[in-house]
Tab-separated table of C-alpha atoms and ligand atoms in Angstrom:
chain	number	residue	atom	x	y	z
A	1	MET	CA	22.241	-6.548	-43.154
A	2	SER	CA	22.515	-9.174	-45.827
A	3	SER	CA	20.198	-10.034	-48.626
A	4	ILE	CA	18.100	-12.838	-47.201
A	5	ASP	CA	19.125	-14.711	-44.067
A	6	THR	CA	18.607	-18.318	-45.110
A	7	ASN	CA	19.118	-19.803	-41.631
A	8	LYS	CA	16.265	-17.782	-40.274
A	9	THR	CA	14.173	-18.664	-43.301
A	10	LYS	CA	14.688	-22.407	-42.752
A	11	GLU	CA	14.001	-22.155	-39.045
A	12	ASN	CA	10.676	-20.429	-39.626
A	13	GLU	CA	9.764	-22.247	-42.796
A	14	SER	CA	6.680	-23.984	-41.502
A	15	VAL	CA	5.295	-20.926	-39.748
A	16	SER	CA	3.341	-18.304	-41.633
A	17	LYS	CA	4.588	-14.781	-41.471
A	18	VAL	CA	3.790	-11.207	-42.352
A	19	LEU	CA	5.681	-9.462	-45.138
A	20	VAL	CA	6.056	-5.708	-44.687
A	21	THR	CA	7.293	-3.854	-47.753
A	22	GLY	CA	8.865	-0.510	-46.823
A	23	GLY	CA	9.199	-1.760	-43.255
A	24	ALA	CA	12.364	0.275	-42.673
A	25	GLY	CA	10.497	3.543	-43.257
A	26	TYR	CA	8.996	6.154	-40.959
A	27	ILE	CA	5.747	4.258	-40.216
A	28	GLY	CA	7.336	0.856	-40.842
A	29	CYS	CA	9.723	1.109	-37.869
A	30	HIS	CA	6.780	1.427	-35.486
A	31	LEU	CA	4.828	-1.304	-37.247
A	32	ILE	CA	7.668	-3.837	-37.167
A	33	ARG	CA	8.178	-3.250	-33.432
A	34	ILE	CA	4.454	-3.773	-32.750
A	35	LEU	CA	4.284	-6.913	-34.912
A	36	LEU	CA	7.280	-8.411	-33.086
A	37	GLU	CA	5.839	-7.469	-29.687
A	38	ARG	CA	2.705	-9.402	-30.685
A	39	GLY	CA	4.894	-12.437	-31.378
A	40	CYS	CA	4.424	-12.334	-35.160
A	41	LYS	CA	7.059	-13.584	-37.538
A	42	VAL	CA	7.965	-10.742	-39.831
A	43	ARG	CA	9.867	-10.286	-43.054
A	44	VAL	CA	10.801	-6.815	-44.236
A	45	LEU	CA	11.456	-6.084	-47.893
A	46	ASP	CA	12.974	-2.634	-48.231
A	47	SER	CA	15.585	-1.026	-50.447
A	48	PHE	CA	16.709	1.082	-47.447
A	49	LEU	CA	16.677	4.276	-49.483
A	50	PHE	CA	17.020	6.619	-46.533
A	51	ASP	CA	18.336	5.023	-43.369
A	52	GLN	CA	20.463	1.880	-43.182
A	53	HIS	CA	20.030	1.680	-39.403
A	54	SER	CA	16.337	2.237	-38.763
A	55	LEU	CA	15.766	-1.416	-37.767
A	56	ASP	CA	19.089	-1.955	-35.979
A	57	ASN	CA	17.377	-2.164	-32.577
A	58	LEU	CA	15.258	-5.104	-33.782
A	59	LYS	CA	17.571	-6.934	-36.163
A	60	ASP	CA	18.653	-9.584	-33.617
A	61	ASN	CA	15.069	-10.628	-32.963
A	62	PRO	CA	14.800	-14.214	-34.270
A	63	ASN	CA	11.298	-13.481	-35.573
A	64	LEU	CA	12.555	-10.750	-37.895
A	65	GLU	CA	14.047	-11.336	-41.318
A	66	ILE	CA	15.360	-8.383	-43.220
A	67	MET	CA	15.567	-8.575	-46.967
A	68	VAL	CA	17.236	-5.747	-48.812
A	69	GLY	CA	15.508	-5.572	-52.157
A	70	ASP	CA	13.378	-3.652	-54.574
A	71	ILE	CA	9.633	-4.199	-54.931
A	72	ARG	CA	9.963	-3.575	-58.670
A	73	HIS	CA	12.119	-6.667	-59.119
A	74	MET	CA	9.925	-9.650	-59.783
A	75	GLU	CA	12.383	-12.214	-58.377
A	76	GLU	CA	13.012	-10.288	-55.182
A	77	LEU	CA	9.334	-9.637	-54.613
A	78	ALA	CA	8.443	-13.254	-55.376
A	79	SER	CA	11.034	-14.647	-52.979
A	80	SER	CA	9.948	-12.196	-50.267
A	81	LEU	CA	6.472	-13.767	-50.440
A	82	GLU	CA	7.639	-17.321	-49.768
A	83	GLY	CA	6.034	-18.712	-46.600
A	84	VAL	CA	4.044	-15.532	-46.055
A	85	SER	CA	0.349	-15.440	-45.133
A	86	SER	CA	-0.280	-11.677	-45.104
A	87	VAL	CA	1.291	-8.556	-46.533
A	88	ILE	CA	1.372	-4.935	-45.424
A	89	HIS	CA	2.450	-2.798	-48.360
A	90	LEU	CA	4.132	0.457	-47.311
A	91	ALA	CA	7.007	0.752	-49.784
A	92	GLY	CA	6.870	3.642	-52.166
A	93	ILE	CA	8.049	7.103	-53.047
A	94	VAL	CA	6.262	9.229	-50.487
A	95	GLY	CA	5.071	12.814	-50.774
A	96	ASP	CA	4.209	15.121	-53.684
A	97	PRO	CA	7.643	16.738	-54.222
A	98	ALA	CA	9.537	13.420	-54.097
A	99	CYS	CA	7.091	11.826	-56.549
A	100	ASN	CA	7.523	14.693	-59.014
A	101	LEU	CA	11.304	14.208	-59.282
A	102	GLU	CA	11.253	11.254	-61.689
A	103	LYS	CA	7.703	10.594	-62.788
A	104	GLN	CA	8.399	7.276	-64.537
A	105	VAL	CA	10.253	5.946	-61.513
A	106	THR	CA	7.374	7.027	-59.269
A	107	LEU	CA	4.873	5.232	-61.497
A	108	SER	CA	6.932	2.069	-61.546
A	109	ILE	CA	7.410	1.993	-57.756
A	110	ASN	CA	4.060	3.321	-56.554
A	111	TYR	CA	1.795	1.793	-59.170
A	112	GLU	CA	3.348	-0.912	-61.332
A	113	ALA	CA	4.965	-2.651	-58.361
A	114	THR	CA	1.585	-2.686	-56.587
A	115	ARG	CA	0.107	-4.425	-59.618
A	116	LEU	CA	2.929	-6.974	-59.564
A	117	LEU	CA	2.444	-7.500	-55.834
A	118	VAL	CA	-1.292	-8.112	-56.257
A	119	ASP	CA	-0.644	-10.677	-59.016
A	120	LEU	CA	1.982	-12.458	-56.929
A	121	CYS	CA	-0.262	-12.440	-53.860
A	122	LYS	CA	-3.039	-14.073	-55.878
A	123	TYR	CA	-0.609	-16.622	-57.292
A	124	ASN	CA	0.664	-17.453	-53.795
A	125	ASN	CA	-2.827	-17.597	-52.268
A	126	ILE	CA	-1.992	-14.835	-49.820
A	127	LYS	CA	-5.058	-13.817	-47.859
A	128	ARG	CA	-4.686	-10.387	-46.327
A	129	LEU	CA	-3.059	-7.497	-48.224
A	130	VAL	CA	-3.152	-4.178	-46.366
A	131	PHE	CA	-2.248	-1.133	-48.458
A	132	ALA	CA	-1.061	2.255	-47.175
A	133	SER	CA	-2.876	4.978	-49.085
A	134	THR	CA	-3.384	8.617	-48.182
A	135	CYS	CA	-6.156	11.126	-47.448
A	136	SER	CA	-4.536	13.373	-50.043
A	137	VAL	CA	-6.549	11.392	-52.632
A	138	TYR	CA	-9.379	13.794	-51.653
A	139	GLY	CA	-7.416	16.716	-53.125
A	140	ALA	CA	-8.229	20.390	-52.554
A	141	ARG	CA	-11.647	20.573	-50.939
A	142	GLY	CA	-13.718	23.036	-48.980
A	143	GLU	CA	-15.569	22.588	-45.719
A	144	GLU	CA	-17.436	19.370	-46.577
A	145	ILE	CA	-16.605	16.401	-44.379
A	146	LEU	CA	-15.124	13.651	-46.495
A	147	THR	CA	-15.927	9.979	-45.993
A	148	GLU	CA	-14.586	6.931	-47.772
A	149	GLU	CA	-17.581	7.299	-50.127
A	150	SER	CA	-16.780	10.889	-51.106
A	151	PRO	CA	-15.520	11.507	-54.626
A	152	ILE	CA	-11.768	11.584	-54.933
A	153	SER	CA	-9.947	14.325	-56.825
A	154	PRO	CA	-6.187	13.939	-56.705
A	155	ILE	CA	-4.087	16.995	-57.447
A	156	SER	CA	-0.689	15.303	-57.454
A	157	LEU	CA	1.071	12.370	-59.055
A	158	TYR	CA	1.556	10.895	-55.583
A	159	ALA	CA	-2.204	10.797	-54.935
A	160	GLU	CA	-2.836	9.592	-58.485
A	161	THR	CA	-0.555	6.578	-58.006
A	162	LYS	CA	-2.309	5.757	-54.740
A	163	ILE	CA	-5.751	5.849	-56.375
A	164	ARG	CA	-4.639	3.702	-59.278
A	165	SER	CA	-3.168	1.215	-56.812
A	166	GLU	CA	-6.373	1.248	-54.762
A	167	GLU	CA	-8.340	0.408	-57.923
A	168	ILE	CA	-6.176	-2.643	-58.616
A	169	LEU	CA	-6.553	-3.833	-55.038
A	170	LEU	CA	-10.319	-3.379	-54.938
A	171	LYS	CA	-10.726	-5.212	-58.228
A	172	ALA	CA	-8.762	-8.159	-56.820
A	173	ALA	CA	-10.967	-8.548	-53.733
A	174	ASN	CA	-11.942	-12.212	-53.350
A	175	GLU	CA	-9.935	-13.279	-56.407
A	176	ASN	CA	-8.302	-16.510	-55.278
A	177	SER	CA	-8.235	-15.975	-51.524
A	178	LEU	CA	-7.167	-12.319	-51.560
A	179	GLU	CA	-8.585	-9.906	-48.960
A	180	PRO	CA	-7.270	-6.426	-49.794
A	181	VAL	CA	-7.782	-3.599	-47.294
A	182	ILE	CA	-6.979	0.055	-47.948
A	183	VAL	CA	-5.934	2.509	-45.247
A	184	ARG	CA	-6.006	6.202	-46.172
A	185	PHE	CA	-3.759	7.899	-43.641
A	186	ALA	CA	-4.034	11.418	-42.346
A	187	THR	CA	-0.707	13.294	-42.420
A	188	VAL	CA	1.644	11.520	-40.059
A	189	TYR	CA	3.827	13.114	-37.363
A	190	GLY	CA	5.933	12.096	-34.397
A	191	LEU	CA	9.196	10.430	-33.516
A	192	SER	CA	10.394	7.401	-35.415
A	193	ARG	CA	13.703	5.581	-35.728
A	194	ARG	CA	13.631	6.572	-39.430
A	195	MET	CA	12.887	10.216	-38.814
A	196	ARG	CA	11.247	12.593	-41.295
A	197	PHE	CA	11.249	16.377	-41.051
A	198	ASP	CA	9.386	16.859	-44.327
A	199	LEU	CA	6.099	16.483	-42.457
A	200	VAL	CA	4.295	19.590	-41.327
A	201	LEU	CA	4.170	19.074	-37.564
A	202	ASN	CA	7.719	17.708	-37.335
A	203	ILE	CA	9.360	20.569	-39.230
A	204	LEU	CA	7.369	23.219	-37.352
A	205	THR	CA	8.556	21.692	-34.071
A	206	ALA	CA	12.199	21.559	-35.170
A	207	LYS	CA	12.051	25.199	-36.311
A	208	ALA	CA	10.344	26.213	-33.066
A	209	VAL	CA	13.117	24.594	-31.017
A	210	HIS	CA	16.105	25.632	-33.093
A	211	GLU	CA	15.064	28.962	-34.615
A	212	LYS	CA	12.375	30.038	-32.100
A	213	LYS	CA	10.405	31.025	-35.149
A	214	ILE	CA	7.892	29.246	-37.362
A	215	ARG	CA	6.300	30.135	-40.644
A	216	ILE	CA	2.643	29.292	-41.245
A	217	TYR	CA	1.918	28.901	-44.942
A	218	GLY	CA	-1.652	29.907	-45.756
A	219	GLY	CA	-3.687	28.609	-42.894
A	220	VAL	CA	-7.238	27.730	-43.884
A	221	GLN	CA	-6.331	24.353	-45.425
A	222	TRP	CA	-7.653	21.354	-43.517
A	223	ARG	CA	-5.084	18.724	-42.641
A	224	PRO	CA	-5.978	15.765	-40.414
A	225	LEU	CA	-3.040	14.435	-38.395
A	226	ILE	CA	-2.075	11.063	-36.936
A	227	HIS	CA	0.951	9.919	-34.916
A	228	ALA	CA	3.191	7.328	-36.627
A	229	LYS	CA	2.538	4.901	-33.735
A	230	ASP	CA	-1.215	5.238	-34.229
A	231	ALA	CA	-0.795	4.791	-37.985
A	232	ALA	CA	0.956	1.484	-37.236
A	233	ALA	CA	-1.836	0.513	-34.817
A	234	ALA	CA	-4.441	1.155	-37.530
A	235	LEU	CA	-2.526	-1.163	-39.886
A	236	MET	CA	-2.503	-3.851	-37.181
A	237	LEU	CA	-6.291	-3.655	-36.851
A	238	CYS	CA	-6.670	-4.050	-40.614
A	239	LEU	CA	-4.304	-7.023	-40.530
A	240	GLU	CA	-6.093	-8.782	-37.696
A	241	ALA	CA	-9.775	-8.054	-38.444
A	242	SER	CA	-11.998	-10.745	-39.850
A	243	GLY	CA	-12.149	-10.987	-43.658
A	244	ASP	CA	-15.926	-10.450	-43.801
A	245	VAL	CA	-15.427	-7.105	-42.059
A	246	VAL	CA	-12.489	-5.650	-43.998
A	247	CYS	CA	-12.104	-7.400	-47.349
A	248	GLY	CA	-12.366	-4.815	-50.145
A	249	GLU	CA	-12.903	-1.971	-47.665
A	250	ILE	CA	-11.328	1.478	-47.432
A	251	PHE	CA	-10.675	3.101	-44.040
A	252	ASN	CA	-9.640	6.698	-43.421
A	253	ALA	CA	-7.166	6.480	-40.539
A	254	GLY	CA	-7.067	9.351	-38.077
A	255	SER	CA	-9.377	10.978	-35.566
A	256	ASN	CA	-12.264	13.452	-35.948
A	257	GLN	CA	-10.741	15.467	-33.083
A	258	GLU	CA	-7.407	15.738	-34.919
A	259	ASN	CA	-8.655	17.491	-38.067
A	260	TYR	CA	-6.801	20.810	-38.011
A	261	ARG	CA	-6.700	23.896	-40.100
A	262	ILE	CA	-3.024	24.742	-40.505
A	263	LYS	CA	-3.657	28.027	-38.692
A	264	ASP	CA	-5.071	26.097	-35.691
A	265	LEU	CA	-1.714	24.396	-35.244
A	266	GLU	CA	-0.414	27.801	-34.269
A	267	LYS	CA	-2.293	27.525	-30.959
A	268	ILE	CA	-0.358	24.394	-30.053
A	269	PHE	CA	2.948	26.149	-30.691
A	270	VAL	CA	1.979	29.269	-28.770
A	271	LYS	CA	1.152	27.079	-25.750
A	272	LEU	CA	4.306	24.967	-25.896
A	273	PHE	CA	6.676	27.753	-26.988
A	274	PRO	CA	5.394	30.925	-25.266
A	275	ARG	CA	8.070	33.183	-26.799
A	276	ILE	CA	7.789	31.918	-30.312
A	277	ASN	CA	7.777	34.260	-33.272
A	278	ILE	CA	5.122	33.314	-35.838
A	279	GLU	CA	5.249	34.592	-39.388
A	280	HIS	CA	2.248	34.239	-41.722
A	281	VAL	CA	3.018	33.799	-45.399
A	282	PRO	CA	0.939	32.858	-48.466
A	283	PRO	CA	0.563	29.113	-49.158
A	284	MET	CA	3.423	27.576	-51.104
A	285	ASN	CA	2.662	25.106	-53.927
A	286	ASP	CA	0.412	22.961	-51.781
A	287	GLU	CA	-3.298	23.393	-52.321
A	288	ARG	CA	-4.322	20.208	-50.519
A	289	SER	CA	-7.157	20.624	-48.060
A	290	TYR	CA	-9.367	17.882	-46.692
A	291	ASN	CA	-11.636	17.745	-43.681
A	292	VAL	CA	-12.045	14.036	-43.092
A	293	SER	CA	-14.471	11.801	-41.208
A	294	PHE	CA	-12.890	8.932	-39.297
A	295	ASP	CA	-16.213	7.474	-38.152
A	296	LYS	CA	-15.842	4.261	-40.158
A	297	ILE	CA	-12.533	3.102	-38.697
A	298	THR	CA	-13.828	3.910	-35.208
A	299	SER	CA	-17.167	2.159	-35.561
A	300	VAL	CA	-16.046	-0.849	-37.622
A	301	LEU	CA	-12.590	-1.522	-36.154
A	302	GLY	CA	-12.799	0.291	-32.802
A	303	PHE	CA	-9.777	2.404	-33.707
A	304	THR	CA	-8.974	5.217	-31.276
A	305	PRO	CA	-5.675	7.012	-31.712
A	306	GLN	CA	-3.693	7.266	-28.478
A	307	GLU	CA	-1.798	10.436	-29.356
A	308	THR	CA	-2.712	14.029	-30.102
A	309	ALA	CA	-0.834	16.612	-32.148
A	310	LYS	CA	-0.135	18.572	-28.969
A	311	ARG	CA	1.470	15.586	-27.232
A	312	GLY	CA	3.360	14.765	-30.433
A	313	VAL	CA	4.860	18.260	-30.553
A	314	LYS	CA	5.776	18.031	-26.860
A	315	GLU	CA	7.411	14.610	-27.340
A	316	LEU	CA	9.452	15.820	-30.308
A	317	LYS	CA	10.328	19.098	-28.574
A	318	ASP	CA	11.707	17.166	-25.572
A	319	SER	CA	13.732	14.924	-27.848
A	320	LEU	CA	15.160	17.892	-29.793
A	321	LEU	CA	16.009	19.711	-26.547
A	322	LYS	CA	17.986	16.644	-25.436
A	323	GLY	CA	20.163	17.206	-28.491
A	324	ASN	CA	18.630	14.611	-30.787
A	325	PHE	CA	18.327	15.508	-34.476
A	326	ALA	CA	20.647	18.520	-34.179
A	327	ASP	CA	21.188	17.843	-37.901
A	328	TYR	CA	17.437	18.099	-38.596
A	329	LEU	CA	18.170	19.927	-41.854
A	330	ALA	CA	20.200	16.984	-43.232
A	331	ASP	CA	18.973	15.631	-46.564
A	332	LYS	CA	18.211	12.164	-45.157
A	333	TYR	CA	15.202	13.544	-43.254
A	334	TYR	CA	13.607	14.965	-46.406
A	335	ASN	CA	12.485	12.497	-49.069
A	336	VAL	CA	12.726	14.984	-51.923
A	337	LYS	CA	16.138	16.415	-50.971
A	338	TYR	CA	17.634	12.978	-50.458
A	339	LEU	CA	16.275	11.460	-53.655
A	340	TYR	CA	17.255	14.536	-55.678
A	341	LYS	CA	20.917	13.858	-54.926
B	1	NAD	N1	4.001	9.697	-43.616
B	1	NAD	C1	2.812	10.131	-44.013
B	1	NAD	O1	2.389	11.264	-43.679
B	1	NAD	C2	1.921	9.255	-44.847
B	1	NAD	C3	0.615	9.687	-45.060
B	1	NAD	C4	-0.207	8.917	-45.859
B	1	NAD	C5	0.253	7.725	-46.404
B	1	NAD	N2	1.534	7.314	-46.172
B	1	NAD	C6	1.963	6.070	-46.814
B	1	NAD	O2	2.525	5.199	-45.845
B	1	NAD	C7	3.602	4.437	-46.427
B	1	NAD	C8	4.857	4.598	-45.593
B	1	NAD	O3	5.202	5.986	-45.521
B	1	NAD	P1	6.430	6.511	-44.650
B	1	NAD	O4	6.080	7.859	-44.140
B	1	NAD	O5	6.845	5.441	-43.708
B	1	NAD	O6	7.514	6.724	-45.813
B	1	NAD	P2	9.087	6.425	-45.874
B	1	NAD	O7	9.587	7.169	-47.064
B	1	NAD	O8	9.713	6.680	-44.564
B	1	NAD	O9	9.122	4.859	-46.140
B	1	NAD	C9	9.026	4.274	-47.397
B	1	NAD	C10	9.955	3.068	-47.395
B	1	NAD	O10	9.826	2.444	-48.667
B	1	NAD	C11	11.126	2.054	-49.081
B	1	NAD	N3	11.134	1.956	-50.546
B	1	NAD	C12	10.985	2.955	-51.447
B	1	NAD	N4	11.054	2.480	-52.693
B	1	NAD	C13	11.254	1.141	-52.576
B	1	NAD	C14	11.405	0.093	-53.527
B	1	NAD	N5	11.391	0.318	-54.854
B	1	NAD	N6	11.568	-1.169	-53.070
B	1	NAD	C15	11.601	-1.417	-51.739
B	1	NAD	N7	11.483	-0.464	-50.799
B	1	NAD	C16	11.297	0.806	-51.217
B	1	NAD	C17	12.055	3.131	-48.561
B	1	NAD	O11	13.397	2.677	-48.439
B	1	NAD	C18	11.430	3.452	-47.216
B	1	NAD	O12	12.007	2.689	-46.172
B	1	NAD	C19	3.768	4.957	-47.854
B	1	NAD	O13	3.115	4.079	-48.743
B	1	NAD	C20	3.069	6.311	-47.821
B	1	NAD	O14	2.567	6.670	-49.084
B	1	NAD	C21	2.375	8.054	-45.403
């Protein structure tokens, strides 16, 4: 992987392409594959913090350019936008614990770089800018069903940086030709070529396979779930929809049927692991709870997730039983552990 592959750049110069920041990440790997399958020309800008090989299976595709760089660096970000017509912005420090490690660094990556990206997109007359936000902007809520119109109440720096970024994007709607779209993801799960085990369903599955025992922390918190492949599909819809439909809009991305209380996840594990030992313990430093409506993304964009949490657990269980991710406790699968080093 070099910096920028100039031959490929020249070859594709006249054709517009999609820039994906953070395209080597957990969701990004699925998204890049889908974009290439659709015949899109794609450029990835990623600092490859976690996995140098997550795009190895795609790197020979002539429609893919991989640029190793940092979204905070003006020159790198500016050159990544050359010849680009749309941007999907995934890069960032992801998750509450990882964001709390170095607060200034988190702010500069998750917020200030978004501001820089918006300015550069306006300058370059980029049209579509799709931004990956999170349902954790809703904070610690009760039973109410939360829509995109509901008040937000972040309880972490991570969610705070997402809201501040959303504000910049919404303000820039229709400035020059910019059409920002915000996607607030449910908590993601499932297999990916850049695997994460710091996500609730993934770690429970790994523990169920390897230790035959899982711990349920608390249990009444609401946590909607979405498979990484479906998260990528939602981004595609936001990329491809007409500007009058999505410009300046926010979409919760998930499914009404996949809003779980943490304790309900237990039922999935009991079914798929009949001999499992389940321990109930008080919640640990994570008060987030949000019961979310996904009506808007379904009615406006026709989004229907293909996967369910149960199938996701089964898929990951099968993969683990084949011997994959035997090192599932390795730091590289946990954003906070890896960045702490
Ligand atoms: N996974 C989830 O449950 C979830 C839920 C809601 C929202 N999101 C959002 O979706 C996006 C992607 O999440 P993910 O799960 O794929 O995370 P990830 O950590 O796997 O991917 C993030 C990518 O960004 C890159 N990156 C980090 N800092 C960078 C920098 N300064 N310059 C360039 N690249 C940088 C990393 O190398 C990594 O490849 C994030 O914006 C995240 O906040 C994820």
